[in-house]
CSV table of C-alpha atoms and ligand atoms in Angstrom, one decimal:
chain,number,residue,atom,x,y,z
I,32,UNK,CA,113.1,85.4,118.4
I,33,UNK,CA,112.6,82.1,116.5
I,34,UNK,CA,109.9,81.4,114.0
I,35,UNK,CA,108.8,78.2,112.4
I,36,UNK,CA,107.5,78.8,108.8
I,37,UNK,CA,105.3,76.5,106.8
I,38,UNK,CA,104.7,76.8,103.1
I,39,UNK,CA,102.4,74.5,101.0
I,40,UNK,CA,100.6,76.7,98.5
I,41,UNK,CA,101.5,74.8,95.3
I,42,UNK,CA,103.5,71.6,94.8
I,43,UNK,CA,106.2,72.2,97.4
I,44,UNK,CA,106.0,71.2,101.1
I,45,UNK,CA,108.4,73.3,103.1
I,46,UNK,CA,109.2,74.1,106.7
I,47,UNK,CA,111.9,76.4,108.0
I,48,UNK,CA,113.3,77.7,111.3
I,49,UNK,CA,114.5,81.3,111.2
I,50,UNK,CA,116.1,83.3,114.0
I,51,UNK,CA,116.1,87.1,114.4
I,52,UNK,CA,119.0,88.5,116.3
I,53,UNK,CA,120.2,92.1,116.5
I,54,UNK,CA,118.1,92.9,113.4
I,55,UNK,CA,119.6,90.1,111.4
I,56,UNK,CA,117.4,87.3,110.0
I,57,UNK,CA,119.2,84.0,109.7
I,58,UNK,CA,118.1,80.6,108.4
I,59,UNK,CA,118.7,77.7,110.9
I,60,UNK,CA,117.0,75.3,108.5
I,61,UNK,CA,114.9,75.4,105.3
I,62,UNK,CA,113.6,72.0,104.2
I,63,UNK,CA,111.8,71.8,100.9
I,64,UNK,CA,110.0,68.6,99.8
I,65,UNK,CA,108.6,68.7,96.3
I,66,UNK,CA,106.4,66.5,94.1
I,67,UNK,CA,107.8,68.2,91.0
I,68,UNK,CA,109.2,64.9,89.6
I,69,UNK,CA,105.7,63.3,89.7
I,70,UNK,CA,104.2,66.5,88.3
I,71,UNK,CA,106.8,66.6,85.5
I,72,UNK,CA,105.3,63.4,84.0
I,73,UNK,CA,102.0,65.2,83.5
I,74,UNK,CA,103.4,68.5,82.2
I,75,UNK,CA,102.1,70.5,85.2
I,76,UNK,CA,100.8,70.4,88.7
I,77,UNK,CA,97.8,68.2,89.3
I,78,UNK,CA,96.2,69.7,92.4
I,79,UNK,CA,94.9,66.5,94.1
I,80,UNK,CA,98.1,64.7,93.5
I,81,UNK,CA,100.2,67.6,94.9
I,82,UNK,CA,98.0,67.7,98.0
I,83,UNK,CA,98.2,64.0,98.6
I,84,UNK,CA,101.9,64.2,98.5
I,85,UNK,CA,101.9,67.2,100.8
I,86,UNK,CA,99.8,65.3,103.4
I,87,UNK,CA,102.5,62.6,103.4
I,88,UNK,CA,105.4,65.1,103.6
I,89,UNK,CA,104.3,67.8,105.9
I,90,UNK,CA,105.1,66.2,109.3
I,91,UNK,CA,108.4,64.7,108.2
I,92,UNK,CA,109.4,68.0,106.7
I,93,UNK,CA,108.6,69.9,109.9
I,94,UNK,CA,110.4,67.3,112.0
I,95,UNK,CA,113.5,67.6,109.8
I,96,UNK,CA,113.4,71.4,110.0
I,97,UNK,CA,113.4,71.2,113.8
I,98,UNK,CA,116.1,68.6,113.8
I,99,UNK,CA,118.4,70.4,111.4
I,100,UNK,CA,118.1,73.6,113.3
I,101,UNK,CA,118.7,71.8,116.6
I,102,UNK,CA,115.5,73.5,118.0
I,103,UNK,CA,112.8,72.0,120.2
I,104,UNK,CA,109.2,73.1,119.9
I,105,UNK,CA,109.5,75.0,123.2
I,106,UNK,CA,112.2,77.2,121.7
I,107,UNK,CA,109.8,78.5,119.0
I,108,UNK,CA,108.2,81.9,119.6
I,109,UNK,CA,105.6,81.8,116.7
I,110,UNK,CA,104.4,79.7,113.8
I,111,UNK,CA,104.0,81.4,110.4
I,112,UNK,CA,102.0,79.8,107.6
I,113,UNK,CA,101.0,80.6,104.0
I,114,UNK,CA,97.2,81.0,103.9
I,115,UNK,CA,96.9,82.1,100.3
I,116,UNK,CA,96.9,82.4,97.4
I,117,UNK,CA,97.4,79.0,95.9
I,118,UNK,CA,95.8,75.6,95.4
I,119,UNK,CA,93.1,75.1,98.0
I,120,UNK,CA,93.9,71.4,98.8
I,121,UNK,CA,97.6,72.3,99.2
I,122,UNK,CA,97.0,75.4,101.3
I,123,UNK,CA,94.7,73.4,103.6
I,124,UNK,CA,97.5,71.0,104.5
I,125,UNK,CA,99.8,73.8,105.7
I,126,UNK,CA,97.1,75.9,107.4
I,127,UNK,CA,95.5,73.0,109.3
I,128,UNK,CA,98.9,71.7,110.4
I,129,UNK,CA,100.0,75.1,111.6
I,130,UNK,CA,96.7,75.5,113.5
I,131,UNK,CA,97.0,72.2,115.3
I,132,UNK,CA,100.7,73.0,116.2
I,133,UNK,CA,99.9,76.5,117.4
I,134,UNK,CA,97.0,75.2,119.5
I,135,UNK,CA,98.9,72.2,120.9
I,136,UNK,CA,102.1,74.0,121.8
I,137,UNK,CA,100.3,77.3,122.7
I,138,UNK,CA,102.2,79.5,120.1
I,139,UNK,CA,101.0,82.6,118.3
I,140,UNK,CA,99.9,81.9,114.7
I,141,UNK,CA,101.0,84.3,112.0
I,142,UNK,CA,99.2,84.1,108.6
I,143,UNK,CA,101.4,85.1,105.7
I,144,UNK,CA,100.3,86.1,102.2
I,145,UNK,CA,102.5,83.9,99.8
I,146,UNK,CA,103.1,86.8,97.5
I,147,UNK,CA,104.3,89.1,100.2
I,148,UNK,CA,106.4,86.2,101.5
I,149,UNK,CA,108.3,86.0,98.2
I,150,UNK,CA,109.5,89.6,98.6
I,151,UNK,CA,110.7,88.9,102.1
I,152,UNK,CA,113.2,86.4,100.9
I,153,UNK,CA,115.2,89.5,100.3
I,154,UNK,CA,115.2,90.4,104.0
I,155,UNK,CA,117.0,87.1,104.9
I,156,UNK,CA,120.8,87.3,105.5
I,157,UNK,CA,122.6,85.8,102.5
I,158,UNK,CA,126.1,85.9,101.1
I,159,UNK,CA,126.9,89.1,99.1
I,160,UNK,CA,123.4,90.3,99.7
I,161,UNK,CA,122.3,93.8,100.4
I,162,UNK,CA,119.3,94.2,102.7
I,163,UNK,CA,116.4,96.3,101.2
I,164,UNK,CA,115.5,99.8,102.5
I,165,UNK,CA,112.3,101.7,102.0
I,166,UNK,CA,110.9,103.0,99.7
I,167,UNK,CA,111.6,100.3,97.2
I,168,UNK,CA,109.9,98.8,94.1
I,169,UNK,CA,109.1,95.1,94.1
I,170,UNK,CA,108.9,92.9,91.0
I,171,UNK,CA,107.3,89.5,91.7
I,172,UNK,CA,107.8,87.0,88.9
I,173,UNK,CA,106.6,83.5,89.6
I,174,UNK,CA,104.7,80.7,88.0
I,175,UNK,CA,101.4,82.3,89.0
I,176,UNK,CA,102.2,86.0,89.3
I,177,UNK,CA,103.9,88.9,87.6
I,178,UNK,CA,103.3,92.0,89.8
I,179,UNK,CA,104.8,95.4,90.4
I,180,UNK,CA,104.5,96.6,94.0
I,181,UNK,CA,105.6,99.8,95.7
I,182,UNK,CA,106.8,99.2,99.3
I,183,UNK,CA,106.7,102.2,101.5
I,184,UNK,CA,107.2,100.5,104.9
I,185,UNK,CA,106.7,97.0,106.3
I,186,UNK,CA,103.1,96.2,105.9
I,187,UNK,CA,102.5,99.3,103.8
I,188,UNK,CA,102.6,98.6,100.1
I,189,UNK,CA,100.7,99.6,96.9
I,190,UNK,CA,99.9,97.3,94.0
I,191,UNK,CA,101.0,99.1,90.8
I,192,UNK,CA,100.3,96.6,88.1
I,193,UNK,CA,100.4,93.0,87.1
I,194,UNK,CA,99.8,90.5,84.3
I,195,UNK,CA,96.4,90.6,82.7
I,196,UNK,CA,96.6,86.9,81.7
I,197,UNK,CA,99.5,84.5,82.1
I,198,UNK,CA,102.4,85.0,84.5
I,199,UNK,CA,106.0,85.2,83.2
I,200,UNK,CA,106.8,81.8,84.8
I,201,UNK,CA,103.8,80.3,83.2
I,202,UNK,CA,104.9,81.5,79.8
I,203,UNK,CA,108.3,79.8,80.4
I,204,UNK,CA,106.6,76.6,81.5
I,205,UNK,CA,104.0,76.4,78.7
I,206,UNK,CA,106.5,77.2,76.0
I,207,UNK,CA,108.9,74.6,77.4
I,208,UNK,CA,106.1,72.1,77.4
I,209,UNK,CA,105.5,72.8,73.7
I,210,UNK,CA,109.1,71.8,73.1
I,211,UNK,CA,108.5,68.6,75.0
I,212,UNK,CA,110.3,69.6,78.3
I,213,UNK,CA,108.8,68.8,81.6
I,214,UNK,CA,107.5,71.2,84.3
I,215,UNK,CA,108.9,73.5,85.5
I,216,UNK,CA,110.3,74.6,82.2
I,217,UNK,CA,111.9,78.0,83.1
I,218,UNK,CA,115.2,76.6,84.2
I,219,UNK,CA,115.4,74.4,81.1
I,220,UNK,CA,114.6,77.3,78.7
I,221,UNK,CA,117.2,79.6,80.3
I,222,UNK,CA,119.9,76.8,80.2
I,223,UNK,CA,119.2,76.1,76.5
I,224,UNK,CA,119.0,79.9,75.8
I,225,UNK,CA,122.7,80.3,76.8
I,226,UNK,CA,123.8,78.9,73.5
I,227,UNK,CA,121.2,80.6,71.4
I,228,UNK,CA,120.8,83.9,69.6
I,229,UNK,CA,118.2,86.1,71.4
I,230,UNK,CA,117.6,88.0,68.1
I,231,UNK,CA,117.1,84.9,66.0
I,232,UNK,CA,113.3,85.3,66.0
I,233,UNK,CA,111.0,88.3,66.2
I,234,UNK,CA,108.6,87.7,69.1
I,235,UNK,CA,106.2,90.3,70.4
I,236,UNK,CA,106.6,92.4,73.6
I,237,UNK,CA,103.0,92.6,74.5
I,238,UNK,CA,101.6,95.8,76.1
I,239,UNK,CA,104.9,97.6,75.8
I,240,UNK,CA,103.0,100.6,74.4
I,241,UNK,CA,100.3,100.7,77.1
I,242,UNK,CA,100.4,103.5,79.5
I,243,UNK,CA,99.7,101.3,82.6
I,244,UNK,CA,102.1,99.1,84.5
I,245,UNK,CA,100.5,95.9,83.4
I,246,UNK,CA,102.0,92.9,81.6
I,247,UNK,CA,100.6,90.3,79.3
I,248,UNK,CA,102.2,87.0,78.2
I,249,UNK,CA,99.5,85.0,76.6
I,250,UNK,CA,100.0,86.5,73.1
I,251,UNK,CA,103.7,85.8,73.4
I,252,UNK,CA,103.0,82.2,74.2
I,253,UNK,CA,100.8,81.9,71.1
I,254,UNK,CA,103.4,83.6,68.9
I,255,UNK,CA,106.0,81.1,70.2
I,256,UNK,CA,103.5,78.2,69.6
I,257,UNK,CA,103.2,79.3,66.0
I,258,UNK,CA,107.0,79.4,65.6
I,259,UNK,CA,107.4,75.9,67.0
I,260,UNK,CA,104.5,74.7,64.8
I,261,UNK,CA,106.1,76.3,61.8
I,262,UNK,CA,109.4,74.5,62.4
I,263,UNK,CA,108.2,71.1,63.4
I,264,UNK,CA,104.9,70.9,61.4
I,265,UNK,CA,103.3,69.0,64.2
I,266,UNK,CA,99.9,70.4,64.1
I,267,UNK,CA,97.3,69.0,61.7
I,268,UNK,CA,94.1,70.0,63.2
I,269,UNK,CA,90.5,70.4,62.0
I,270,UNK,CA,88.4,73.5,62.5
I,271,UNK,CA,86.6,71.7,65.3
I,272,UNK,CA,89.5,71.2,67.6
I,273,UNK,CA,91.4,74.4,66.6
I,274,UNK,CA,90.6,75.9,70.0
I,275,UNK,CA,92.5,73.1,71.6
I,276,UNK,CA,95.4,73.9,69.3
I,277,UNK,CA,97.5,74.8,72.3
I,278,UNK,CA,97.5,71.4,74.0
I,279,UNK,CA,98.0,69.5,70.7
I,280,UNK,CA,101.3,70.8,69.4
I,281,UNK,CA,103.6,69.4,72.0
I,282,UNK,CA,106.3,67.8,70.0
I,283,UNK,CA,108.0,64.5,70.3
I,284,UNK,CA,111.4,65.0,72.0
I,285,UNK,CA,113.1,62.8,69.3
I,286,UNK,CA,112.3,65.5,66.8
I,287,UNK,CA,114.5,67.9,68.8
I,288,UNK,CA,117.6,65.8,68.1
I,289,UNK,CA,119.8,67.4,65.4
I,290,UNK,CA,118.0,70.7,65.9
I,291,UNK,CA,119.9,71.9,68.9
I,292,UNK,CA,120.9,75.3,67.5
I,293,UNK,CA,117.3,75.9,66.4
I,294,UNK,CA,116.0,75.0,69.8
I,295,UNK,CA,118.6,77.2,71.5
I,296,UNK,CA,117.7,80.2,69.3
I,297,UNK,CA,114.0,79.7,70.0
I,298,UNK,CA,114.6,79.6,73.7
I,299,UNK,CA,116.9,82.6,73.7
I,300,UNK,CA,114.4,84.6,71.6
I,301,UNK,CA,111.6,83.7,74.0
I,302,UNK,CA,113.6,84.4,77.1
I,303,UNK,CA,114.6,87.8,75.7
I,304,UNK,CA,111.0,88.7,74.9
I,305,UNK,CA,109.9,87.9,78.5
I,306,UNK,CA,112.9,89.8,80.0
I,307,UNK,CA,112.3,92.8,77.8
I,308,UNK,CA,108.6,93.0,78.7
I,309,UNK,CA,109.4,92.7,82.5
I,310,UNK,CA,112.2,95.3,82.4
I,311,UNK,CA,110.3,97.8,80.3
I,312,UNK,CA,107.4,98.2,82.8
I,313,UNK,CA,109.8,97.9,85.8
I,314,UNK,CA,111.8,100.9,84.5
I,315,UNK,CA,108.6,102.8,83.8
I,316,UNK,CA,107.4,102.2,87.3
I,317,UNK,CA,110.7,103.2,88.9
I,318,UNK,CA,110.7,106.4,86.9
I,319,UNK,CA,107.1,107.2,87.7
I,320,UNK,CA,107.5,106.8,91.4
I,321,UNK,CA,111.1,108.0,91.6
I,322,UNK,CA,112.4,104.8,93.1
I,323,UNK,CA,116.1,103.8,93.3
I,324,UNK,CA,115.9,100.4,94.8
I,325,UNK,CA,114.4,97.3,93.2
I,326,UNK,CA,113.7,94.0,94.9
I,327,UNK,CA,113.0,91.0,92.7
I,328,UNK,CA,111.3,87.9,93.9
I,329,UNK,CA,109.7,84.6,92.8
I,330,UNK,CA,110.9,81.6,90.8
I,331,UNK,CA,111.7,83.6,87.7
I,332,UNK,CA,114.0,85.8,89.8
I,333,UNK,CA,116.3,82.8,89.6
I,334,UNK,CA,116.8,83.7,85.9
I,335,UNK,CA,120.4,85.0,85.8
I,336,UNK,CA,119.9,86.9,82.6
I,337,UNK,CA,116.9,88.8,83.9
I,338,UNK,CA,118.8,89.9,87.0
I,339,UNK,CA,122.0,90.8,85.1
I,340,UNK,CA,120.0,92.9,82.5
I,341,UNK,CA,118.1,94.6,85.3
I,342,UNK,CA,121.4,95.5,87.0
I,343,UNK,CA,122.6,97.1,83.8
I,344,UNK,CA,119.4,99.0,82.9
I,345,UNK,CA,118.0,99.9,86.3
I,346,UNK,CA,119.4,103.2,87.7
I,347,UNK,CA,119.8,102.1,91.3
I,348,UNK,CA,120.3,99.0,93.3
I,349,UNK,CA,118.8,95.7,92.3
I,350,UNK,CA,118.4,93.1,95.0
I,351,UNK,CA,117.4,89.5,94.5
I,352,UNK,CA,117.5,86.4,96.6
I,353,UNK,CA,119.7,83.3,96.0
I,354,UNK,CA,118.1,80.7,93.8
I,355,UNK,CA,116.8,78.4,96.6
I,356,UNK,CA,115.0,81.5,98.1
I,357,UNK,CA,113.5,82.6,94.8
I,358,UNK,CA,111.3,79.5,94.3
I,359,UNK,CA,108.7,78.5,96.9
I,360,UNK,CA,110.2,77.9,100.3
I,361,UNK,CA,109.1,78.3,104.0
I,362,UNK,CA,112.1,80.5,105.0
I,363,UNK,CA,110.5,83.5,103.1
I,364,UNK,CA,107.2,82.9,105.0
I,365,UNK,CA,109.0,83.0,108.3
I,366,UNK,CA,111.0,86.0,107.3
I,367,UNK,CA,107.8,88.0,106.4
I,368,UNK,CA,106.3,87.0,109.8
I,369,UNK,CA,109.1,88.8,111.7
I,370,UNK,CA,107.7,92.1,110.3
I,371,UNK,CA,104.0,91.3,110.8
I,372,UNK,CA,102.4,92.0,114.1
I,373,UNK,CA,99.0,90.5,113.4
I,374,UNK,CA,98.5,87.1,114.8
I,375,UNK,CA,95.4,85.0,114.5
I,376,UNK,CA,93.5,82.7,116.8
I,377,UNK,CA,93.9,79.2,115.4
I,378,UNK,CA,90.2,78.7,115.1
I,379,UNK,CA,89.8,81.8,113.0
I,380,UNK,CA,92.4,81.2,110.3
I,381,UNK,CA,91.0,80.0,106.9
I,382,UNK,CA,93.0,79.3,103.8
I,383,UNK,CA,92.2,81.7,101.0
I,384,UNK,CA,93.1,80.4,97.5
I,385,UNK,CA,92.2,83.8,95.9
I,386,UNK,CA,94.1,86.1,98.3
I,387,UNK,CA,95.6,89.1,96.5
I,388,UNK,CA,98.3,91.6,97.4
E,46,KG4,O1,107.9,81.1,92.9
E,46,KG4,P1,107.7,79.7,92.3
E,46,KG4,O2,108.5,78.6,92.9
E,46,KG4,O3,106.2,79.2,92.4
E,46,KG4,C1,105.1,80.0,92.3
E,46,KG4,O4,104.8,80.6,93.3
E,46,KG4,O5,104.6,80.1,91.2
E,46,KG4,O6,108.0,79.9,90.7
E,46,KG4,C2,108.0,78.8,89.9
E,46,KG4,C3,108.3,79.4,88.5
E,46,KG4,C4,108.1,78.3,87.4
E,46,KG4,O7,107.3,78.9,86.4
E,46,KG4,C5,109.5,78.1,86.9
E,46,KG4,O8,109.6,77.7,85.5
E,46,KG4,C6,110.1,79.5,87.1
E,46,KG4,O9,109.6,79.9,88.3
E,46,KG4,N1,111.6,79.5,87.1
E,46,KG4,C7,112.4,80.0,86.2
E,46,KG4,C8,113.7,79.8,86.5
E,46,KG4,N2,113.7,79.0,87.7
E,46,KG4,C9,112.4,78.8,88.0
E,46,KG4,N3,112.0,80.8,85.1
E,46,KG4,C10,113.0,81.2,84.3
E,46,KG4,N4,114.4,81.0,84.6
E,46,KG4,C11,114.7,80.3,85.6
E,46,KG4,N5,116.0,80.1,85.9
E,47,ZN,ZN1,105.5,81.2,94.9
């Protein structure tokens, strides 16, 4: 069975061809176009700009995916597409393209929840990668989500908890921005953190005492902002615009020069606080539900320190995808579709920006 996957929920435009053979799911191609460079200039994703770029990229990306996989449209058994959650303009590009292709080539259309898709990156065959078994606990850590999910079977899962405010990735991105680094800031923070002392600064681990399985990262972001502000004295605000404090204390990158160790220590302390918060609730959930297998997914799963600390502290197996399959990509969407029976008539499928797990 061969599936064409399409993903366009945020700033990436991706198409992938995956093949299932003897129970193994293999990538024939996974093309990812991104407008991250343009977004970097503005410090985040501008929805209209991302969608305009996706409109330009979607057909070339699909053509390249077919070409690279040496597959013709007639060889495809189904088309899978992300229909939510995400930015409405971005989602529409993928959904409407998939609908037209399904109708034109008479293929079944499989709508995939982007969040579920992230987890299914773990079901793709990869080097030195163990395939998950049920039951397992899922930790999704991306730019928009930080969720704990209990997987009982394919299509049978239970939401256990999630962030009450910012996501872990968002916390990385916003704190990086405070230091003058462009979006996405997670990889930059983790690179700088390698040379820093994670105990250099005391930062909060929000909600670590709460009895639920929820996370919170906005207070941590504020604490980090205060630290940056203290070191670089860049904020000089009146009462009136104090509520816009957050946007105003981005520092000039020239001020970072000569302060490399300080920056590294700030980054390491921040990274450690995020990792500790994530690990604490993950271990609590595993204990509560007596689970011995953990699957990690989403962009922040590309963080090597998070995965290595989880492997040390989690009593059981920790499975995470290779970096390119952690961040948004269409291969994970096609992978999820192999396990989803429900197809949709093209005319019935609607993008849903607020879709939940
Ligand atoms: O899953 P993803 O590509 O997009 C969403 O669905 O949100 O995740 C993007 C997020 C960004 O916040 C980015 O900063 C973060 O993943 N990220 C990382 C790393 N690589 C990407 N965060 C920490 N460490 C990394 N190595
Ligand atoms: Zn994502």
